[in-house]
XYZ file of C-alpha atoms in Angstrom:
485
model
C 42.253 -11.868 -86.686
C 44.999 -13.762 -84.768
C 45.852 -11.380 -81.603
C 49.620 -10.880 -80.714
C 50.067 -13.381 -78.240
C 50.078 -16.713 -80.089
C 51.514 -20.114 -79.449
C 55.445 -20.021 -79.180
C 57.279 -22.819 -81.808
C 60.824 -24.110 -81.311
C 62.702 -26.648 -83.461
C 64.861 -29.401 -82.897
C 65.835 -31.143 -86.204
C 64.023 -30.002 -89.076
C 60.864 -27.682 -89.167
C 58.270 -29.109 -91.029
C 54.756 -29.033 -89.914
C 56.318 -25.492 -87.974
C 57.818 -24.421 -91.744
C 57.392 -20.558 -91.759
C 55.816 -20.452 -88.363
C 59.316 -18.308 -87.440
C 58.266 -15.428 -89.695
C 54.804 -15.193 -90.093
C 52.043 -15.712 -87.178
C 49.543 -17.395 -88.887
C 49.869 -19.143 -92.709
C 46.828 -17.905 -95.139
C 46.536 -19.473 -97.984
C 48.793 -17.557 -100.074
C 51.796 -17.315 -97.606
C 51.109 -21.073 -96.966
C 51.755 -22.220 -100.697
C 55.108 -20.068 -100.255
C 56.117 -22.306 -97.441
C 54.669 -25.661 -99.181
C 54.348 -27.467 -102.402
C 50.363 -27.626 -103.780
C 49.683 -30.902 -103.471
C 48.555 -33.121 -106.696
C 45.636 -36.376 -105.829
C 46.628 -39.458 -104.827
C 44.893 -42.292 -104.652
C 43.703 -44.429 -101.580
C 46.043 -47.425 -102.497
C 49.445 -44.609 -103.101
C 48.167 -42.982 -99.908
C 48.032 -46.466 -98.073
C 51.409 -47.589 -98.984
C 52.820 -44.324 -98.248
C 51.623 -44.333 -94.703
C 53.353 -48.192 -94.108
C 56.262 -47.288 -95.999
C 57.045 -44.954 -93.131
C 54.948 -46.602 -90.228
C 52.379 -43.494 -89.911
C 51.378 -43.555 -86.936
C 48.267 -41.222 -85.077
C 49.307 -38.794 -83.246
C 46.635 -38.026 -80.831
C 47.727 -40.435 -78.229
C 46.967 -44.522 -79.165
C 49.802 -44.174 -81.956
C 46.958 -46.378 -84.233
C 48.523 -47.299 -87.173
C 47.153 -44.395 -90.081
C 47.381 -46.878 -92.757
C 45.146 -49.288 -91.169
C 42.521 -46.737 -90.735
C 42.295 -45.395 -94.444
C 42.272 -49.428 -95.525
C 39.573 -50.017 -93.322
C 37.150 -46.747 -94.640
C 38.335 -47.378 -98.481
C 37.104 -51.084 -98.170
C 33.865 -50.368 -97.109
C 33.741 -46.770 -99.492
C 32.660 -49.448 -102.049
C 29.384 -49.612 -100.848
C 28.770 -46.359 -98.733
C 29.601 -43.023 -98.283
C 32.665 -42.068 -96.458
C 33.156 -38.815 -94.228
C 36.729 -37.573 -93.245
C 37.126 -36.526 -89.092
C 39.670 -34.148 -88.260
C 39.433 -34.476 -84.298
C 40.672 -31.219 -83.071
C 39.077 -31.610 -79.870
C 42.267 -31.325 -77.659
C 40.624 -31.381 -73.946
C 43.490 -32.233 -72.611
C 44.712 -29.082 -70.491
C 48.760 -29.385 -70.797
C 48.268 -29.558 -74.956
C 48.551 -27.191 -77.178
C 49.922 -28.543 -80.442
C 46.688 -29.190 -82.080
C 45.339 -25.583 -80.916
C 48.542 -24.049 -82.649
C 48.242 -25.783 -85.803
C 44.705 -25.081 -86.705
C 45.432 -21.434 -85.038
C 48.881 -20.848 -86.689
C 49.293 -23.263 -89.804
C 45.187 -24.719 -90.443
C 46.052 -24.786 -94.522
C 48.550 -28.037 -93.465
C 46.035 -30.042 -91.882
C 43.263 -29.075 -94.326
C 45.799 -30.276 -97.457
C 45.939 -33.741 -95.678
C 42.366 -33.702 -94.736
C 41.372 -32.993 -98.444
C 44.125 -35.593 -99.874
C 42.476 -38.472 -97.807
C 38.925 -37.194 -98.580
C 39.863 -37.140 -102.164
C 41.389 -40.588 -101.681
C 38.483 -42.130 -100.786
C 36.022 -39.608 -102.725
C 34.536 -38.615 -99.420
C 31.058 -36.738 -98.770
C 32.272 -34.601 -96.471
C 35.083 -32.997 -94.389
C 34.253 -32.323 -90.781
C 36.940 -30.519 -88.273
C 35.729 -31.049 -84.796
C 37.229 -28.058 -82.721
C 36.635 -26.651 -79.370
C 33.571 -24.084 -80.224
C 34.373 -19.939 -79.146
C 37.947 -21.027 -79.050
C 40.906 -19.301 -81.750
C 41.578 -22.899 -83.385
C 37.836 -22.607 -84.759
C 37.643 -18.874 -86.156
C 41.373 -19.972 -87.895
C 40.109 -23.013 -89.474
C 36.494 -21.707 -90.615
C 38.484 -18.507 -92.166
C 40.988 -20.946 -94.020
C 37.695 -23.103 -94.979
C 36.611 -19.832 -96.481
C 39.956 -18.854 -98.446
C 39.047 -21.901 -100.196
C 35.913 -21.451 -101.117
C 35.361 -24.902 -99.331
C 31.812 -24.328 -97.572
C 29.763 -26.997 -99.346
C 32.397 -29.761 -98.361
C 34.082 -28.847 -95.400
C 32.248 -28.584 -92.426
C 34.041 -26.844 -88.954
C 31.921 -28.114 -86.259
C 32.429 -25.960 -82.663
C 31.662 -28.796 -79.858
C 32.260 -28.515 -75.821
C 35.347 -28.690 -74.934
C 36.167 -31.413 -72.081
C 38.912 -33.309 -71.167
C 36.758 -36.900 -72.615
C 36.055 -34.880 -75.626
C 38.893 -36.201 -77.958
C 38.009 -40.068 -77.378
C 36.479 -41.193 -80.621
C 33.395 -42.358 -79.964
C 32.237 -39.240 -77.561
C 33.900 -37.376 -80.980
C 31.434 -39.379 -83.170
C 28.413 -38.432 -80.982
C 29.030 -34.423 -80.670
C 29.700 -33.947 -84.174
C 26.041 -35.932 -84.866
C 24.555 -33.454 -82.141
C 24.229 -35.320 -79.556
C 25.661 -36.060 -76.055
C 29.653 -35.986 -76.641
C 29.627 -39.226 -74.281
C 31.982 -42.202 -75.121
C 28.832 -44.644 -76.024
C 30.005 -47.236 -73.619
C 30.029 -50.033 -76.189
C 33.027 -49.634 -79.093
C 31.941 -49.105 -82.430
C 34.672 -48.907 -84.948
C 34.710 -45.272 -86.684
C 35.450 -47.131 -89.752
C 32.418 -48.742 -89.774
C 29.186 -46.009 -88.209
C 30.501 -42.862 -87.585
C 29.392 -39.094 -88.785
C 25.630 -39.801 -90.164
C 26.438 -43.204 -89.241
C 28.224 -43.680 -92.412
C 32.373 -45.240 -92.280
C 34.487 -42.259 -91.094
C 37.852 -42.036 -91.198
C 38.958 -40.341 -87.828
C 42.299 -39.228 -86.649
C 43.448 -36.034 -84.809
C 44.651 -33.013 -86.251
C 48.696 -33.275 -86.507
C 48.178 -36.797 -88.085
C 46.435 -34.821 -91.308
C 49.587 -32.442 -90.873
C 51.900 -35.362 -91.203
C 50.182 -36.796 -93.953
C 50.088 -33.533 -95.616
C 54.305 -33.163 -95.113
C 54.694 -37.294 -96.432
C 52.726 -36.012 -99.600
C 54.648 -33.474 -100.395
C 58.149 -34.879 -99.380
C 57.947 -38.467 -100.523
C 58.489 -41.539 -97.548
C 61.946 -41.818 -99.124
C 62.917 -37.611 -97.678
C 59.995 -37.553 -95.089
C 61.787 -40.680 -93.811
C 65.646 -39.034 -93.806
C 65.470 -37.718 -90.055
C 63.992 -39.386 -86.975
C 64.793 -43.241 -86.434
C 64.239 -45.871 -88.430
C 61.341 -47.194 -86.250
C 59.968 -43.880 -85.695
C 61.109 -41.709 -89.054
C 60.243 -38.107 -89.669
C 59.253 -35.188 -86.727
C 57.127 -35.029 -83.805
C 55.574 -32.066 -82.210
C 55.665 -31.926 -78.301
C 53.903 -29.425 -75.729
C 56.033 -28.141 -73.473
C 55.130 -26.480 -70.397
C 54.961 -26.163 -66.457
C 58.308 -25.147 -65.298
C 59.822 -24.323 -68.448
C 60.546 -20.711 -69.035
C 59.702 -20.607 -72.680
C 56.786 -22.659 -72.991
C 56.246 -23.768 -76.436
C 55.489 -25.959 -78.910
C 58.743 -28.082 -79.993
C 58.828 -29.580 -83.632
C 61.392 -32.511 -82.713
C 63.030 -35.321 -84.692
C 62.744 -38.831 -82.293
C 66.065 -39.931 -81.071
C 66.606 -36.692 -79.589
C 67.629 -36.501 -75.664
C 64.336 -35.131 -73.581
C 66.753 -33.338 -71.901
C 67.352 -31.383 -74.847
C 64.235 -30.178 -75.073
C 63.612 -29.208 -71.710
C 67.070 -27.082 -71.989
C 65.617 -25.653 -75.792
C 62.292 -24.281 -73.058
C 64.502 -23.615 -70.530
C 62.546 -26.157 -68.365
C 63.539 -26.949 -64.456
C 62.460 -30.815 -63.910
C 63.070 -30.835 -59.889
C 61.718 -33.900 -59.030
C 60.304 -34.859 -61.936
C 58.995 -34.698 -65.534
C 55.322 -35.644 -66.658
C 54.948 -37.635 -70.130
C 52.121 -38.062 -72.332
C 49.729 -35.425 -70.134
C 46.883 -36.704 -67.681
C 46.357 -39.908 -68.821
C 50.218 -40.250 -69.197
C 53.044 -41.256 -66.288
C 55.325 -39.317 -64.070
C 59.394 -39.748 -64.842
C 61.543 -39.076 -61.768
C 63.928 -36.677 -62.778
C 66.652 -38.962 -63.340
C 64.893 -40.992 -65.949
C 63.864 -37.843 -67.269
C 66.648 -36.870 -67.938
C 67.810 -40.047 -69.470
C 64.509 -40.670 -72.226
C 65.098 -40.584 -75.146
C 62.250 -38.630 -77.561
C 60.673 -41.314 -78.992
C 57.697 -43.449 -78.325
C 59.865 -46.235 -78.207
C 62.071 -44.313 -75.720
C 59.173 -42.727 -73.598
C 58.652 -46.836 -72.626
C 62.000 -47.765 -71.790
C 62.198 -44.812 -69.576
C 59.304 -46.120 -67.821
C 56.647 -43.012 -69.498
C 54.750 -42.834 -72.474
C 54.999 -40.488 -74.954
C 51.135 -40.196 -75.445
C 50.165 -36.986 -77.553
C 53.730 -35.433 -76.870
C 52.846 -33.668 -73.697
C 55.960 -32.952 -71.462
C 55.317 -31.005 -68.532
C 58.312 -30.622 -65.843
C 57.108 -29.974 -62.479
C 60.712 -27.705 -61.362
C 61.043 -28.082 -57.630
C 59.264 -25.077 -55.626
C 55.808 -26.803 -55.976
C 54.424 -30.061 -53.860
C 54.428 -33.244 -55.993
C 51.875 -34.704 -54.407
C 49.349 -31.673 -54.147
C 49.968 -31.026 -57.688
C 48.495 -35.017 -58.440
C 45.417 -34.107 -56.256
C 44.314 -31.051 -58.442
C 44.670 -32.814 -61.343
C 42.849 -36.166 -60.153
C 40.033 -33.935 -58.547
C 39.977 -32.200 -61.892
C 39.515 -35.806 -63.668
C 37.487 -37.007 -61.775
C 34.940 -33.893 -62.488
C 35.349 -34.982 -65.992
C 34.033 -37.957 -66.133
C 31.348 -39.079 -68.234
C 29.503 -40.186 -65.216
C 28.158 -43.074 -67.501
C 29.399 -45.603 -65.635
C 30.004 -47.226 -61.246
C 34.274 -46.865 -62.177
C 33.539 -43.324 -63.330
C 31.228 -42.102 -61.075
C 32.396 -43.574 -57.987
C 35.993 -44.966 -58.512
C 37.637 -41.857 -60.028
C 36.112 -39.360 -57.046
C 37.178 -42.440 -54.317
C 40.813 -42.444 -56.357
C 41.060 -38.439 -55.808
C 40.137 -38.783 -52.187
C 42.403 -41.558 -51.931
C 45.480 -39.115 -53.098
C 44.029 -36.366 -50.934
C 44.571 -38.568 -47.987
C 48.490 -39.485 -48.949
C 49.380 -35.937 -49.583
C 47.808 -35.337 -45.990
C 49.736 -38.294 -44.672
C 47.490 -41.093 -43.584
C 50.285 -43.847 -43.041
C 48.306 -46.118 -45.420
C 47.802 -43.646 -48.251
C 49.919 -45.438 -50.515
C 47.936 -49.022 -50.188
C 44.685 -46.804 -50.075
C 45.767 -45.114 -53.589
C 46.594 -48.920 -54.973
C 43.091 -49.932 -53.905
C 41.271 -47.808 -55.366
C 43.081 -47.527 -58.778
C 42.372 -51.874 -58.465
C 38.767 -50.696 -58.408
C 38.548 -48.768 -61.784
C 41.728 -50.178 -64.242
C 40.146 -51.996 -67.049
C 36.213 -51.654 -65.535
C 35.460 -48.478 -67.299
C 32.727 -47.794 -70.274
C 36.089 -45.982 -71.641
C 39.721 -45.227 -71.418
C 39.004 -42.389 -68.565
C 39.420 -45.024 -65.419
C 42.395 -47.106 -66.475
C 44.405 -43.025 -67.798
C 43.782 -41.245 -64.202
C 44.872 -44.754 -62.317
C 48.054 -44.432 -64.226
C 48.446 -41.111 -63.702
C 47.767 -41.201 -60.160
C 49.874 -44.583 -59.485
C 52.874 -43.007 -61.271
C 53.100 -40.220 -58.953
C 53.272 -42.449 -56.179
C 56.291 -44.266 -57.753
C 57.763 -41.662 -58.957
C 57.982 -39.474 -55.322
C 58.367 -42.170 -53.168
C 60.545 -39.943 -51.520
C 58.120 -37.413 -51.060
C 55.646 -39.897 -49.760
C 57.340 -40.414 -47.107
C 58.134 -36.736 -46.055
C 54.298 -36.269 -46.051
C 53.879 -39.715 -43.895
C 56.175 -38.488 -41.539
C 55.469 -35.185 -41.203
C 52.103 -34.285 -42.831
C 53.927 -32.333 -45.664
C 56.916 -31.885 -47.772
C 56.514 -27.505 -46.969
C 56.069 -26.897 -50.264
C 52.709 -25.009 -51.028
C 51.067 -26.069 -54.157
C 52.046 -23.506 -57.019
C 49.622 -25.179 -59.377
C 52.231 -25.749 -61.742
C 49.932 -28.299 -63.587
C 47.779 -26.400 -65.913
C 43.958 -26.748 -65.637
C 41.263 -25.229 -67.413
C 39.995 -21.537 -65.395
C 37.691 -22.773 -63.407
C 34.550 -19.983 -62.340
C 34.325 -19.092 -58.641
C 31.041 -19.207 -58.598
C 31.302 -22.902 -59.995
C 28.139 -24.577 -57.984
C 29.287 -27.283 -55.369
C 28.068 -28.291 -52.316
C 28.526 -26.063 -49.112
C 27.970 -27.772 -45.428
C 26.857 -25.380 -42.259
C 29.228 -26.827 -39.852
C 27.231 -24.967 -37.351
C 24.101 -27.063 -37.972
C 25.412 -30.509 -39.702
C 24.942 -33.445 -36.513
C 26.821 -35.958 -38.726
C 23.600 -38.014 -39.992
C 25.452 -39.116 -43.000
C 22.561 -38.925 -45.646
C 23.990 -36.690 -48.118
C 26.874 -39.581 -48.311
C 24.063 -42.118 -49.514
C 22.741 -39.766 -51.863
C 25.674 -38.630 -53.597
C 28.447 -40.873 -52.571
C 30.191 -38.995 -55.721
C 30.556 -36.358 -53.964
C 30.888 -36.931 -50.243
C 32.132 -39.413 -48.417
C 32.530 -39.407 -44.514
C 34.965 -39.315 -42.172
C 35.636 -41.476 -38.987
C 33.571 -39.528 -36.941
C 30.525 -39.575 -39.543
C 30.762 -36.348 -40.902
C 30.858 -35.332 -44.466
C 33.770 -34.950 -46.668
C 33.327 -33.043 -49.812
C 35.373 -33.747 -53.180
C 37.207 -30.348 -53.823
C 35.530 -29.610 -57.088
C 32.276 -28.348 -58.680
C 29.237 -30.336 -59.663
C 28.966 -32.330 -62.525
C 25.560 -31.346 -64.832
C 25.164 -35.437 -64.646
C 25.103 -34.955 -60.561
C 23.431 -31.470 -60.202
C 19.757 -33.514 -59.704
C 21.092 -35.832 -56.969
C 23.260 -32.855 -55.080
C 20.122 -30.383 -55.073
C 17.937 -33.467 -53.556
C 20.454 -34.205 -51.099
C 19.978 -30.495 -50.110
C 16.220 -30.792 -49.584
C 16.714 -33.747 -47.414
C 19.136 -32.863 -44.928
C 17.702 -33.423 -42.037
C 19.742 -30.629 -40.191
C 19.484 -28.362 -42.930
C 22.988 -27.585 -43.353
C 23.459 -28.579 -46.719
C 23.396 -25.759 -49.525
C 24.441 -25.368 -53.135
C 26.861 -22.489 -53.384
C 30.491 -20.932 -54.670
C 33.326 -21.672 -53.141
């Protein structure tokens, strides 16, 4: 079932959620219990004072306290049903750690799935994974060498970068839109079937799996003592050996990029797409640690490290990936639908060289921080103002000269993207500059100082395709078409 190519693992410190990974491809259930103890019940007060014994913390990205979570479900499990979320939705392109656990080791996060569901004598397990992907035929076929179908539930959803926020998670596992709903509703309190769920992401179950078996006392003998036991980081771009790195925090970053035989050139990105850019001497100064990630000006996020090497544009690299954002937006709300497309165009403009580009990027990352239905706005404004920060050097070059004379290697991984993705096409033979198709999908085009159209360099939304095709009828030079690239 698992093809030959599979995620690559690497340690640093002890391996624990990666135990066995080095011999055997993927851990069935037999092979798994030779790697790990069976694990006997606990109950929801043990569990609890387990989790703050060691300061378990989520590891999809917020770092929520885990403790906090389970107290909140078990206190209202006294009156309702309770339903335990695995949120395996990892949309965000540069991460693969979730992927490669449910892919590679799925009987680990099921144990700490089940112990928590146990815990609080839950109705149901659900693991929300990308549908058609690996992750989801490994998990279902480990649901099935239980002989779990009547409890646990694998539930294939569409895979997009918003996909992993909480409430959008909530929504696509009840079959409908997977949409952040705009107003926060604890998952603790209405979540699958409406009833308290308790939601965290795929390596946290993993973690809780390893403090089970290990005791906080052992599970707490490597690490730091703010930050005890192992972390699992993505490591990619430049690096040679890209892989999945099983760390204890306190180690150098720079030891990890050397383990993947990383280049940083100018620079190192933490925490993935809604993380920060780390010039590359602070890169390699961090320290692997959340608490380390902050003084070294980044944030460790879900453990995405991604180091850019130095043959590839800094700048044009920051445009794909904030065109790419901004196509995944909800399109729920004005900071979403407007702000993130005028943020892209924004960062176009600076990696062309518009003298103001830096004050125009500023301006329009003002206009979205801390507006948004969700967390998308305020993630791609710190993205995006990071990279400013962090090649201020490079800023300049283009300023001066239009261009650094790197081309853009697309070092940044993005999803594969179809070339016949539908987008908007101008006749430049016919458009006279009238400026309509601006009004009616100011998304998409904007226009220039002459009052032609400028088109975002991406495909159209589904939320958008309505407005673009009646923007197409109304041209009033007919230029306008939907078409490939």
């Amino acid at each position: 079932m698992i093809p030959y190519r599979v995620s690559q693992v690497r340690q640093l410190g002890p391996a624990r959620l990666t135990a066995g990974l080095g011999e055997h491809r993927r851990l069935d259930l037999n092979t798994h219990y030779t790697v790990h103890d069976q694990l006997s019940g606990e109950t929801v007060d043990s569990l609890i004072s387990m989790a703050e014994e060691v300061d378990l913390r989520g590891r999809g990205g917020a770092a929520f306290p885990f403790a906090r979570k389970l107290r909140a479900v078990a206190a209202r499990a006294r009156d309702s049903e309770t339903v335990v979320l695995v949120n395996a939705a990892e949309g965000e392109p540069a991460s693969m750690k979730d992927k490669m656990l449910l892919t590679r080791a799925p009987h680990l996060v099921l144990e700490g799935a089940l112990l928590a569901a146990s815990a609080l004598n839950a109705r149901e397990v659900v693991v929300a994974v990308a549908a058609g992907e690996l992750a989801e035929a490994s998990v279902t076929a480990a649901v099935a060498e239980r002989g779990l179908g009547g409890c646990v539930r694998v539930a294939g959803i569409q895979e997009r970068f918003i996909s992993g926020e909480g409430g959008a998670l909530v929504r696509a596992v009840n079959g409908e839109a997977g949409m952040p709903p705009g107003r926060k509703t604890r998952s603790s309190d209405s979540g699958v079937y409406g009833l308290p769920t308790l939601l965290s992401n795929t390596e946290t179950f993993a973690q809780l799996a390893v403090l089970a078996e290990l005791g906080p006392q052992e599970y707490a003998s490597v690490g730091t003592v703010q930050e005890p036991g192992t972390i699992l980081l993505t490591v990619g771009g430049s690096a040679v050996v890209p892989a999945v790195v099983e760390v204890t925090p306190g180690m150098p970053l720079a030891a990890v990029l050397d383990l993947c035989e990383a280049t940083v050139g100018d620079g190192v990105l933490l925490g993935g797409y809604h993380g920060k850019w780390l010039p590359a001497a602070d890169a390699y100064g961090a320290i692997v640690s959340r608490r380390g990630a902050s003084d070294a000006g980044g944030e460790l996020g879900a453990g995405i490290v991604v180091a850019l090497g130095g043959e590839t544009c800094p700048l044009g690299e920051t445009v794909r990936v904030a065109n790419y954002l901004a196509a995944q937006s909800a399109g729920q709300c004005g900071p979403c639908r407007l702000g993130l497309p005028d943020l892209a165009r924004a960062m176009a403009e600076l990696a062309d060289g518009a003298p103001d580009g830096p004050d125009l990027v500023r301006r329009a990352a003002t206009a979205v921080r801390g507006r948004g239905a969700c967390f998308h706005p305020d993630g791609t404004a710190r993205f995006v103002l990071s990279a400013i920060e962090a090649f201020a050097d490079d800023v300049e070059e283009h300023r001066i000269h239009g261009t650094c004379g790197r081309p853009v290697r697309e070092v940044l991984p993005l999803p594969m993207t179809d070339e016949s993705e539908a987008r908007l096409v101008v006749d430049w033979t016919r458009c006279q500059g009238h400026g309509l198709c601006a009004h009616l999908v100011p998304e998409l085009v904007k226009l220039d100082h002459h009052g032609y159209p400028v088109f975002m360099d991406s495909g159209i939304p589904s939320w958008l395709s309505g407005e673009a095709q009646k923007a197409v009828e109304m041209c009033p030079a007919l230029a306008l078409r939907i078409g490939a690239k």
